[in-house]
Short mmCIF file of C-alpha atoms and ligand atoms in Angstrom, two decimals:
data_model
loop_
_atom_site.label_atom_id
_atom_site.label_comp_id
_atom_site.label_asym_id
_atom_site.label_seq_id
_atom_site.Cartn_x
_atom_site.Cartn_y
_atom_site.Cartn_z
CA UNK N 105 55.11 99.70 -17.14
CA UNK N 106 57.82 97.34 -15.77
CA UNK N 107 61.40 97.74 -16.61
CA UNK N 108 63.10 94.39 -18.06
CA UNK N 109 66.70 93.80 -17.18
CA UNK N 110 67.97 92.92 -20.76
CA UNK N 111 68.48 89.57 -21.56
CA UNK N 112 72.00 88.19 -20.45
CA UNK N 113 73.08 87.50 -23.96
CA UNK N 114 72.59 91.54 -25.14
CA UNK N 115 74.31 92.61 -21.78
CA UNK N 116 77.52 94.31 -21.89
CA UNK N 117 80.35 92.97 -19.71
CA UNK N 118 83.14 95.19 -17.91
CA UNK N 119 86.34 93.12 -16.72
CA UNK N 120 87.01 94.04 -13.46
CA UNK N 121 91.16 92.39 -12.62
CA UNK N 122 93.54 92.49 -9.65
CA UNK N 123 97.40 90.83 -10.01
CA UNK N 124 99.06 89.48 -8.06
CA UNK N 125 102.80 90.36 -8.04
CA UNK N 126 106.32 88.10 -7.20
CA UNK N 127 109.04 90.01 -7.88
CA UNK N 128 112.95 88.07 -6.67
CA UNK N 129 114.72 91.16 -4.75
CA UNK N 130 118.38 91.79 -5.54
CA UNK N 131 120.41 90.39 -2.29
CA UNK N 132 123.16 88.57 -3.30
CA UNK N 133 121.63 85.99 -0.50
CA UNK N 134 118.99 84.35 0.49
CA UNK N 135 116.18 85.42 2.66
CA UNK N 136 116.86 83.32 5.61
CA UNK N 137 120.27 81.85 5.14
CA UNK N 138 124.06 82.69 3.84
CA UNK N 139 123.23 80.74 0.27
CA UNK N 140 123.89 82.93 -3.03
CA UNK N 141 120.98 83.79 -4.61
CA UNK N 142 123.02 83.69 -8.06
CA UNK N 143 120.50 82.13 -11.16
CA UNK N 144 121.87 79.14 -13.40
CA UNK N 145 124.61 77.64 -11.18
CA UNK N 146 124.02 73.30 -11.49
CA UNK N 147 121.46 72.19 -9.39
CA UNK N 148 121.26 72.03 -5.53
CA UNK N 149 124.71 73.80 -5.79
CA UNK N 150 123.55 77.02 -3.40
CA UNK N 151 121.53 75.22 -0.72
CA UNK N 152 122.47 74.61 3.23
CA UNK N 153 120.51 72.94 6.00
CA UNK N 154 117.84 76.20 6.35
CA UNK N 155 116.91 76.58 2.76
CA UNK N 156 116.62 72.67 2.81
CA UNK N 157 113.94 72.90 5.65
CA UNK N 158 116.68 70.19 7.86
CA UNK N 159 115.83 69.81 10.84
CA UNK N 160 116.52 72.06 13.72
CA UNK N 161 118.21 74.91 11.08
CA UNK N 162 117.51 78.67 12.27
CA UNK N 163 116.06 81.46 10.07
CA UNK N 164 117.77 84.39 10.42
CA UNK N 165 116.44 87.21 8.43
CA UNK N 166 118.63 89.14 5.92
CA UNK N 167 118.12 93.17 6.30
CA UNK N 168 118.98 93.86 2.70
CA UNK N 169 115.67 91.92 2.15
CA UNK N 170 114.02 94.07 4.69
CA UNK N 171 115.90 97.48 3.04
CA UNK N 172 114.49 96.44 -0.64
CA UNK N 173 111.01 95.70 0.81
CA UNK N 174 110.67 98.74 2.22
CA UNK N 175 111.89 100.15 -0.85
CA UNK N 176 109.02 99.23 -2.55
CA UNK N 177 106.58 99.98 -0.03
CA UNK N 178 107.72 103.74 -0.26
CA UNK N 179 107.90 103.70 -4.45
CA UNK N 180 104.02 101.70 -4.51
CA UNK N 181 102.72 104.86 -1.92
CA UNK N 182 102.24 102.16 0.88
CA UNK N 183 102.68 102.72 4.40
CA UNK N 184 105.90 101.03 5.87
CA UNK N 185 105.07 99.07 9.45
CA UNK N 186 107.52 99.49 12.00
CA UNK N 187 105.68 96.13 12.95
CA UNK N 188 105.44 93.18 10.70
CA UNK N 189 105.31 89.60 11.39
CA UNK N 190 106.34 86.86 9.58
CA UNK N 191 103.99 83.70 9.31
CA UNK N 192 104.24 80.03 8.47
CA UNK N 193 101.50 78.93 5.39
CA UNK N 194 101.23 75.86 5.35
CA UNK N 195 101.17 73.79 2.18
CA UNK N 196 102.72 70.18 0.53
CA UNK N 197 104.68 70.51 -2.17
CA UNK N 198 107.69 68.76 -3.12
CA UNK N 199 109.80 71.80 -4.34
CA UNK N 200 108.85 72.93 -0.24
CA UNK N 201 111.19 70.82 1.72
CA UNK N 202 109.84 72.27 4.80
CA UNK N 203 105.98 71.39 4.22
CA UNK N 204 105.66 75.40 4.75
CA UNK N 205 106.70 78.52 3.23
CA UNK N 206 107.59 81.29 5.46
CA UNK N 207 105.84 84.71 4.11
CA UNK N 208 103.47 87.68 5.77
CA UNK N 209 100.27 87.40 6.64
CA UNK N 210 98.04 89.24 9.14
CA UNK N 211 100.87 92.18 9.32
CA UNK N 212 102.92 92.97 6.13
CA UNK N 213 105.46 95.31 5.63
CA UNK N 214 103.39 97.66 3.93
CA UNK N 215 99.64 98.20 3.14
CA UNK N 216 97.51 100.80 1.83
CA UNK N 217 99.06 102.53 -1.83
CA UNK N 218 98.54 103.32 -5.08
CA UNK N 219 100.66 103.73 -8.33
CA UNK N 220 99.19 106.82 -9.82
CA UNK N 221 99.88 107.60 -13.79
CA UNK N 222 98.49 109.47 -16.63
CA UNK N 223 97.47 107.28 -19.87
CA UNK N 224 95.62 108.71 -22.75
CA UNK N 225 94.79 112.21 -20.41
CA UNK N 226 93.10 110.38 -17.65
CA UNK N 227 94.35 109.56 -14.52
CA UNK N 228 94.41 106.09 -13.25
CA UNK N 229 95.43 105.38 -9.44
CA UNK N 230 95.71 101.58 -9.05
CA UNK N 231 95.69 100.93 -5.58
CA UNK N 232 97.90 98.62 -3.69
CA UNK N 233 96.31 95.93 -1.01
CA UNK N 234 100.01 94.82 0.53
CA UNK N 235 103.86 94.58 -0.01
CA UNK N 236 104.90 91.60 1.73
CA UNK N 237 108.00 89.45 2.20
CA UNK N 238 108.29 85.66 1.56
CA UNK N 239 109.77 82.64 0.82
CA UNK N 240 110.68 81.53 -2.78
CA UNK N 241 109.96 78.20 -3.18
CA UNK N 242 112.83 75.26 -4.60
CA UNK N 243 111.57 74.82 -8.66
CA UNK N 244 110.37 70.71 -10.10
CA UNK N 245 112.14 70.09 -13.49
CA UNK N 246 109.72 67.81 -15.34
CA UNK N 247 112.02 67.93 -18.43
CA UNK N 248 115.99 67.77 -19.64
CA UNK N 249 116.61 64.50 -18.78
CA UNK N 250 117.00 61.09 -20.35
CA UNK N 251 114.22 60.13 -17.60
CA UNK N 252 111.95 62.95 -17.86
CA UNK N 253 109.04 61.05 -18.94
CA UNK N 254 109.09 59.09 -15.52
CA UNK N 255 111.15 61.13 -13.00
CA UNK N 256 111.03 64.76 -11.45
CA UNK N 257 113.92 65.88 -10.27
CA UNK N 258 114.18 68.63 -7.22
CA UNK N 259 116.16 71.99 -7.83
CA UNK N 260 116.61 73.98 -4.30
CA UNK N 261 119.16 76.32 -5.43
CA UNK N 262 115.95 78.90 -5.25
CA UNK N 263 114.76 77.97 -2.32
CA UNK N 264 114.86 80.47 0.33
CA UNK N 265 115.56 82.84 -2.09
CA UNK N 266 113.71 86.75 -0.78
CA UNK N 267 110.54 87.28 -2.88
CA UNK N 268 108.14 90.60 -2.30
CA UNK N 269 104.79 89.68 -3.21
CA UNK N 270 102.53 92.76 -4.11
CA UNK N 271 98.68 92.71 -4.71
CA UNK N 272 96.61 95.16 -6.33
CA UNK N 273 93.17 95.85 -5.59
CA UNK N 274 91.01 94.76 -8.34
CA UNK N 275 91.29 98.31 -10.03
CA UNK N 276 91.93 97.45 -13.61
CA UNK N 277 89.37 96.56 -16.51
CA UNK N 278 91.12 95.56 -19.12
CA UNK N 279 94.15 92.73 -20.30
CA UNK N 280 95.86 95.93 -22.27
CA UNK N 281 95.68 98.34 -18.71
CA UNK N 282 96.81 95.34 -16.84
CA UNK N 283 99.90 94.43 -18.72
CA UNK N 284 100.78 97.95 -18.97
CA UNK N 285 100.44 98.38 -15.53
CA UNK N 286 102.47 95.15 -15.02
CA UNK N 287 105.24 97.09 -17.28
CA UNK N 288 105.00 100.04 -15.10
CA UNK N 289 105.55 98.57 -11.88
CA UNK N 290 108.14 96.47 -13.51
CA UNK N 291 109.75 99.52 -14.45
CA UNK N 292 109.49 100.83 -10.78
CA UNK N 293 111.02 97.77 -9.47
CA UNK N 294 113.97 98.19 -11.52
CA UNK N 295 114.22 101.88 -11.61
CA UNK N 296 115.08 101.29 -7.56
CA UNK N 297 116.95 98.75 -8.01
CA UNK N 298 115.66 95.97 -6.19
CA UNK N 299 114.55 93.85 -8.77
CA UNK N 300 116.57 93.15 -12.29
CA UNK N 301 113.67 92.78 -14.31
CA UNK N 302 114.22 89.15 -16.02
CA UNK N 303 110.75 87.87 -16.76
CA UNK N 304 112.96 84.43 -18.46
CA UNK N 305 115.11 83.94 -15.14
CA UNK N 306 111.45 84.40 -13.02
CA UNK N 307 112.77 87.28 -11.44
CA UNK N 308 109.68 88.64 -11.70
CA UNK N 309 106.03 86.32 -12.59
CA UNK N 310 102.55 87.55 -12.04
CA UNK N 311 98.82 85.96 -10.83
CA UNK N 312 95.84 87.61 -12.35
CA UNK N 313 92.51 87.50 -10.55
CA UNK N 314 89.60 88.50 -13.31
CA UNK N 315 85.98 88.40 -13.14
CA UNK N 316 83.37 90.02 -15.48
CA UNK N 317 80.33 92.38 -14.07
CA UNK N 318 77.31 93.87 -15.80
CA UNK N 319 78.77 97.48 -16.94
CA UNK N 320 77.91 99.71 -14.69
CA UNK N 321 77.45 97.17 -11.68
CA UNK N 322 78.84 97.76 -8.42
CA UNK N 323 79.66 94.80 -6.82
CA UNK N 324 82.01 92.26 -8.25
CA UNK N 325 81.73 88.94 -10.09
CA UNK N 326 82.71 85.33 -9.00
CA UNK N 327 86.82 85.72 -10.04
CA UNK N 328 88.98 83.10 -11.02
CA UNK N 329 92.80 83.59 -10.75
CA UNK N 330 95.67 82.48 -13.36
CA UNK N 331 98.42 81.42 -11.76
CA UNK N 332 102.54 82.47 -12.68
CA UNK N 333 102.49 84.41 -15.84
CA UNK N 334 105.96 85.58 -16.63
CA UNK N 335 105.84 87.94 -19.98
CA UNK N 336 103.95 91.17 -21.12
CA UNK N 337 102.34 89.14 -23.48
CA UNK N 338 101.18 86.10 -21.02
CA UNK N 339 99.57 88.45 -19.12
CA UNK N 340 97.90 90.61 -21.94
CA UNK N 341 96.72 87.08 -23.57
CA UNK N 342 95.70 85.12 -20.75
CA UNK N 343 93.13 87.89 -18.99
CA UNK N 344 92.01 88.37 -22.31
CA UNK N 345 91.00 85.00 -23.23
CA UNK N 346 90.13 84.18 -19.78
CA UNK N 347 87.69 87.67 -20.27
CA UNK N 348 86.07 85.72 -22.80
CA UNK N 349 85.47 82.24 -21.51
CA UNK N 350 84.01 84.29 -18.24
CA UNK N 351 81.42 86.26 -20.57
CA UNK N 352 80.84 83.59 -22.76
CA UNK N 353 79.48 81.43 -19.77
CA UNK N 354 77.84 84.31 -18.20
CA UNK N 355 75.65 84.36 -21.31
CA UNK N 356 74.68 80.74 -21.82
CA UNK N 357 73.70 81.06 -18.32
CA UNK N 358 76.26 79.33 -16.45
CA UNK N 359 77.57 80.37 -13.16
CA UNK N 360 81.35 81.35 -12.97
CA UNK N 361 83.46 79.06 -10.26
CA UNK N 362 85.73 80.38 -8.12
CA UNK N 363 88.88 78.77 -8.68
CA UNK N 364 93.14 78.63 -10.07
CA UNK N 365 93.70 78.05 -13.46
CA UNK N 366 96.92 78.36 -15.28
CA UNK N 367 97.66 79.77 -18.81
CA UNK N 368 98.24 77.08 -21.60
CA UNK N 369 100.99 78.94 -24.32
CA UNK N 370 101.16 76.65 -26.75
CA UNK N 371 97.42 76.47 -26.31
CA UNK N 372 96.46 79.95 -26.29
CA UNK N 373 93.53 79.22 -23.35
CA UNK N 374 94.03 78.68 -19.55
CA UNK N 375 93.00 75.16 -17.94
CA UNK N 376 91.24 74.97 -14.81
CA UNK N 377 94.17 73.54 -12.57
CA UNK N 378 92.26 73.30 -8.83
CA UNK N 379 89.56 75.27 -7.64
CA UNK N 380 89.79 78.20 -4.99
CA UNK N 381 92.38 77.23 -2.25
CA UNK N 382 91.46 79.17 0.83
CA UNK N 383 93.66 81.60 3.46
CA UNK N 384 92.19 79.27 6.52
CA UNK N 385 93.30 76.33 4.23
CA UNK N 386 96.73 76.73 4.67
CA UNK N 387 96.81 77.33 8.53
CA UNK N 388 98.73 80.14 8.61
CA UNK N 389 100.15 81.04 12.75
CA UNK N 390 103.28 83.57 13.16
CA UNK N 391 106.43 81.89 12.78
CA UNK N 392 108.25 80.81 15.98
CA UNK N 393 111.88 80.43 14.96
CA UNK N 394 111.60 84.28 13.81
CA UNK N 395 110.52 87.86 16.46
CA UNK N 396 108.59 90.07 14.91
CA UNK N 397 110.57 92.46 12.60
CA UNK N 398 110.80 95.69 13.75
CA UNK N 399 111.94 98.79 12.36
CA UNK N 400 113.24 101.74 13.44
CA UNK N 401 110.84 104.40 12.41
CA UNK N 402 113.86 106.75 11.47
CA UNK N 403 115.05 104.25 9.40
CA UNK N 404 111.69 103.50 7.35
CA UNK N 405 112.22 107.71 6.45
CA UNK N 406 115.99 107.34 5.55
CA UNK N 407 114.91 104.18 3.81
CA UNK N 408 111.93 106.86 2.14
CA UNK N 409 114.67 109.55 1.36
CA UNK N 410 116.99 107.51 -0.92
CA UNK N 411 114.67 106.09 -3.30
CA UNK N 412 115.67 107.66 -6.44
CA UNK N 413 113.61 109.36 -9.25
CA UNK N 414 110.52 107.28 -10.06
CA UNK N 415 110.07 106.26 -13.78
CA UNK N 416 106.64 108.44 -13.86
CA UNK N 417 108.29 111.27 -12.05
CA UNK N 418 111.52 111.80 -14.51
CA UNK N 419 109.10 110.93 -17.66
CA UNK N 420 106.84 114.23 -16.58
CA UNK N 421 110.40 116.13 -15.70
CA UNK N 422 111.18 115.37 -19.59
CA UNK N 423 108.58 116.92 -20.56
CA UNK N 424 108.70 120.06 -18.37
CA UNK N 425 112.78 120.41 -17.99
CA UNK N 426 113.38 119.14 -21.86
CA UNK N 427 110.90 120.22 -23.77
CA UNK N 428 110.65 116.67 -24.95
CA UNK N 429 106.95 115.59 -26.48
CA UNK N 430 105.36 112.94 -24.47
CA UNK N 431 106.20 109.94 -26.78
CA UNK N 432 109.63 110.62 -26.59
CA UNK N 433 109.78 111.23 -22.62
CA UNK N 434 107.52 107.82 -22.65
CA UNK N 435 110.30 105.95 -24.30
CA UNK N 436 113.24 107.32 -23.20
CA UNK N 437 112.07 106.58 -19.24
CA UNK N 438 111.66 102.79 -19.80
CA UNK N 439 114.97 102.26 -18.28
CA UNK N 440 116.46 104.02 -15.62
CA UNK N 441 120.65 103.48 -18.18
CA UNK N 442 118.51 104.73 -20.85
CA UNK N 443 117.21 108.08 -19.19
CA UNK N 444 120.89 108.77 -17.93
CA UNK N 445 122.09 108.01 -21.06
CA UNK N 446 119.63 110.60 -22.39
CA UNK N 447 120.47 113.52 -19.94
CA UNK N 448 124.48 113.21 -20.54
CA UNK N 449 123.92 112.36 -23.64
CA UNK N 450 121.43 116.19 -24.07
CA UNK N 451 123.53 117.99 -21.61
CA UNK N 452 126.72 117.14 -23.98
CA UNK N 453 124.84 118.20 -27.05
CA UNK N 454 122.92 121.04 -25.89
CA UNK N 455 120.37 120.12 -27.96
CA UNK N 456 118.02 118.04 -26.10
CA UNK N 457 115.33 117.22 -28.57
CA UNK N 458 118.20 116.16 -31.04
CA UNK N 459 119.55 113.71 -28.46
CA UNK N 460 116.32 111.74 -28.04
CA UNK N 461 116.32 111.71 -31.72
CA UNK N 462 119.64 109.99 -32.09
CA UNK N 463 118.54 107.72 -29.77
CA UNK N 464 115.25 106.82 -30.74
CA UNK N 465 116.69 106.91 -34.20
CA UNK N 466 120.00 105.53 -35.21
CA UNK N 467 121.22 104.16 -32.20
CA UNK N 468 118.03 102.29 -31.44
CA UNK N 469 118.26 100.51 -34.79
CA UNK N 470 121.89 100.13 -34.00
CA UNK N 471 121.35 97.96 -30.91
CA UNK N 472 118.67 95.70 -32.18
CA UNK N 473 121.24 95.04 -34.93
CA UNK N 474 123.80 93.91 -33.03
CA UNK N 475 121.47 92.89 -30.29
CA UNK N 476 123.15 94.90 -27.41
CA UNK N 477 121.94 96.75 -24.61
CA UNK N 478 122.09 100.31 -23.90
CA UNK N 479 124.87 99.59 -21.44
CA UNK N 480 127.02 97.96 -23.79
CA UNK N 481 125.86 100.60 -26.60
CA UNK N 482 127.20 103.03 -23.68
CA UNK N 483 130.23 102.07 -24.18
CA UNK N 484 130.09 101.86 -28.35
CA UNK N 485 129.09 105.19 -28.25
CA UNK N 486 129.49 107.58 -24.85
CA UNK N 487 127.07 110.04 -23.90
CA UNK N 488 129.89 112.75 -24.48
CA UNK N 489 130.95 111.13 -28.52
CA UNK N 490 127.43 111.49 -29.47
CA UNK N 491 126.97 114.84 -27.79
CA UNK N 492 130.21 115.97 -29.94
CA UNK N 493 128.42 114.70 -33.49
CA UNK N 494 125.19 116.69 -32.46
CA UNK N 495 127.42 119.85 -32.00
CA UNK N 496 129.29 119.53 -34.91
CA UNK N 497 125.32 119.51 -36.96
CA UNK N 498 124.09 121.93 -35.33
CA UNK N 499 127.13 124.23 -36.24
CA UNK N 500 126.85 123.52 -39.75
CA UNK N 501 130.06 121.37 -39.53
CA UNK N 502 128.32 118.69 -41.30
CA UNK N 503 125.25 117.77 -42.64
CA UNK N 504 122.50 114.90 -41.14
CA UNK N 505 122.90 112.63 -44.05
CA UNK N 506 126.65 113.07 -43.47
CA UNK N 507 126.15 112.63 -39.29
CA UNK N 508 124.96 109.04 -40.14
CA UNK N 509 128.04 108.16 -41.66
CA UNK N 510 130.24 109.70 -38.90
CA UNK N 511 127.87 107.88 -36.34
CA UNK N 512 128.38 104.68 -38.03
CA UNK N 513 132.24 104.89 -37.89
CA UNK N 514 132.23 106.40 -34.91
CA UNK N 515 130.17 103.16 -33.17
CA UNK N 516 132.73 101.32 -31.52
CA UNK N 517 135.87 103.31 -32.50
CA UNK N 518 136.23 105.54 -29.94
CA UNK N 519 136.84 108.36 -32.08
CA UNK N 520 135.48 111.98 -31.89
CA UNK N 521 133.15 113.11 -34.02
CA UNK N 522 135.68 115.48 -35.28
CA UNK N 523 138.00 112.84 -36.04
CA UNK N 524 136.28 111.22 -38.19
CA UNK N 525 134.57 114.53 -39.94
CA UNK N 526 138.66 115.35 -40.08
CA UNK N 527 139.93 112.38 -41.16
CA UNK N 528 138.00 111.60 -43.62
CA UNK N 529 137.41 115.20 -45.18
CA UNK N 530 133.55 114.64 -44.80
CA UNK N 531 133.52 118.75 -43.45
CA UNK N 532 130.25 120.23 -44.92
CA UNK N 533 131.18 122.19 -48.25
CA UNK N 534 129.45 125.94 -47.43
CA UNK N 535 131.34 127.76 -49.46
CA UNK N 536 129.52 129.84 -51.90
CA UNK N 537 131.41 129.64 -54.77
CA UNK N 538 132.72 125.44 -54.48
CA UNK N 539 129.37 125.07 -54.09
CA UNK N 540 127.80 127.18 -56.90
CA UNK N 541 130.88 125.44 -59.38
CA UNK N 542 128.89 122.08 -58.81
CA UNK N 543 125.25 123.78 -59.38
CA UNK N 544 126.70 124.64 -62.74
CA UNK N 545 128.25 121.14 -63.36
CA UNK N 546 125.12 120.00 -62.48
CA UNK N 547 122.84 122.12 -64.59
CA UNK N 548 125.26 121.75 -67.76
CA UNK N 549 124.96 117.92 -67.53
CA UNK N 550 121.70 118.01 -66.96
CA UNK N 551 120.00 120.28 -69.78
CA UNK N 552 117.05 118.13 -69.68
CA UNK N 553 115.53 118.96 -66.64
CA UNK N 554 117.16 122.28 -66.40
CA UNK N 555 114.83 123.14 -69.30
CA UNK N 556 111.96 121.77 -67.85
CA UNK N 557 112.21 123.43 -64.48
CA UNK N 558 112.49 126.93 -66.75
CA UNK N 559 109.35 125.85 -68.68
CA UNK N 560 107.22 125.75 -65.37
CA UNK N 561 107.73 122.41 -64.73
CA UNK N 562 109.47 122.81 -61.52
CA UNK N 563 109.14 119.13 -60.28
CA UNK N 564 112.77 118.52 -61.82
CA UNK N 565 114.16 120.84 -58.99
CA UNK N 566 114.63 117.99 -56.24
CA UNK N 567 116.26 115.73 -58.93
CA UNK N 568 118.84 118.67 -59.65
CA UNK N 569 119.24 119.63 -56.04
CA UNK N 570 120.03 115.48 -55.72
CA UNK N 571 122.40 115.66 -58.44
CA UNK N 572 124.49 117.98 -56.81
CA UNK N 573 124.60 116.41 -52.97
CA UNK N 574 125.91 113.54 -55.19
CA UNK N 575 128.25 115.04 -56.91
CA UNK N 576 130.04 116.76 -53.87
CA UNK N 577 129.21 112.77 -51.63
CA UNK N 578 126.52 114.43 -49.81
CA UNK N 579 128.29 117.36 -48.10
CA UNK N 580 127.27 120.33 -49.62
CA UNK N 581 125.10 122.61 -47.32
CA UNK N 582 121.49 121.25 -48.44
CA UNK N 583 120.56 124.72 -47.58
CA UNK N 584 123.21 126.76 -49.90
CA UNK N 585 122.48 123.99 -52.97
CA UNK N 586 119.01 124.97 -52.77
CA UNK N 587 119.77 128.46 -52.56
CA UNK N 588 122.33 128.54 -55.43
CA UNK N 589 120.14 126.70 -57.66
CA UNK N 590 117.32 128.26 -57.25
CA UNK N 591 119.07 131.59 -58.45
CA UNK N 592 121.25 129.96 -61.30
CA UNK N 593 117.69 128.33 -63.02
CA UNK N 594 115.27 131.55 -61.98
CA UNK N 595 118.54 134.11 -63.88
CA UNK N 596 118.82 134.78 -67.68
CA UNK N 597 119.03 131.01 -69.69
CA UNK N 598 122.25 129.64 -69.22
CA UNK N 599 123.69 132.82 -67.90
CA UNK N 600 126.20 132.99 -65.19
P1 ADP A 58 91.45 85.90 -2.24
O1 ADP A 58 91.10 85.91 -0.45
O2 ADP A 58 90.49 85.38 -2.82
O3 ADP A 58 92.51 85.38 -2.55
P2 ADP A 58 91.76 88.76 -2.17
O4 ADP A 58 91.66 89.24 -1.68
O5 ADP A 58 93.28 88.33 -1.32
O6 ADP A 58 91.40 87.29 -2.96
O7 ADP A 58 92.49 89.43 -2.76
C1 ADP A 58 93.66 88.49 -4.27
C2 ADP A 58 93.38 89.12 -5.79
O8 ADP A 58 92.33 89.01 -6.19
C3 ADP A 58 93.87 90.30 -5.46
O9 ADP A 58 95.02 91.33 -6.47
C4 ADP A 58 92.26 91.21 -5.44
O10 ADP A 58 92.52 92.30 -6.07
C5 ADP A 58 92.01 90.60 -6.06
N1 ADP A 58 90.23 90.43 -6.66
C6 ADP A 58 89.61 90.64 -5.51
N2 ADP A 58 88.05 89.85 -6.40
C7 ADP A 58 88.63 89.75 -7.47
C8 ADP A 58 87.35 90.15 -8.18
N3 ADP A 58 85.73 89.62 -7.66
N4 ADP A 58 87.44 90.07 -9.46
C9 ADP A 58 89.07 90.23 -9.76
N5 ADP A 58 89.75 90.53 -9.06
C10 ADP A 58 89.24 90.30 -7.58
ZN1 ZN A 59 120.74 78.16 2.70
MG1 MG A 60 94.88 86.11 -1.15
#
């Protein structure tokens, strides 16, 4: 008996994805000159002979960019090399006035790392091939001018802005996984303070390499590279589209060609841009105007030691130290600023879970409502203030519904929780006699539901309790109301 391969149409395919991520380093000045990296300046105001590529202008390497790049190397578990070499990558583009980009090629700054994390109960490791330094190109402006239909304008403010390129192994296996990994990487870069994570401004973008292969196969299929994806959504959708495109070609028996493709956001598809360029097309050679980049091993080690706690480690710590559910920990460690806010609030409240609930609940709602970030929210509601509110709830001074009201009054006002409670007379009524009086008043006012309860239709209980809460403007202590209401209803009819 011979075993036949299944016909292509019935065959299952597995996607294989590798990402090349470009991240702008948060230095004040460019990588090889003193020009500002500030975003949004009028076109061509942050330029000089070096970043315009004028003859005779010589590049001088920005030390801070090197430190930041080395941090990234460490954060991604790579070996940071004491010697790396800049190279010229030659190609023509109108926004690349030198006719070459200074990058690193054969000897990048950092190599051979990986990012390990837990996902749905399994451990995933995405290998990192390399992290290297390079300069950004300028920007061609195809839109926004009266004569944009016939002319393209050039803005060189970006020219020479420091970038790192991070190249992963083809270890990702779905569009969703690639999107999630990109987001994880963003969190790392932002947490270590080297990138602002701002994808709209182009500070972080990614090229996705996608191929598919028969499920279970060892080798790789021919890949297409989708250029310049600048949001998680685009990464996800472009890869998803590309996987389907390749699978349907293979099912028809058509070969995939190696090429560079573009994601057309409007049309929701990838289109061919050019056939795949090869490294030798770029005529790489060592940059004659820059010496090899030498880093003292002691300095490399010192940079490693200054790394802050990384988001995944912090998430794990939140689970173990504060006994938070995984869900809370993942949410709270999405940004360092949010995680810092949580830790400060948890300490002030001496109740971590309550701090988490308030942050994920009312504070997040408020931030969405006002369209503000945690930085601004922290000013409007300092951790100590929110902690104070939580302590009032925990001590029984105010009920949870009242606490929400107090929260509203505190936000942006600079008032402390105790102050609001005092000033507005919102303290919880836990005076036995007062609550009991309210209970009997409600029973007298609603004889019907009371009689129904006593006749065994106990669903009316909630209604009666609600009436007491209403009568006391939410201030009666709920457990006490429950208690006294039950006692009143179960006492011999109508007697106190
Ligand atoms: P190239 O020489 O074509 O530029 P590289 O080996 O430099 O390819 O890899 C570039 C990126 O493409 C890396 O992120 C790598 O993981 C990814 N990659 C390589 N081969 C494949 C493949 N067959 N399918 C998907 N991604 C791949
Ligand atoms: Zn310059
Ligand atoms: Mg490559």
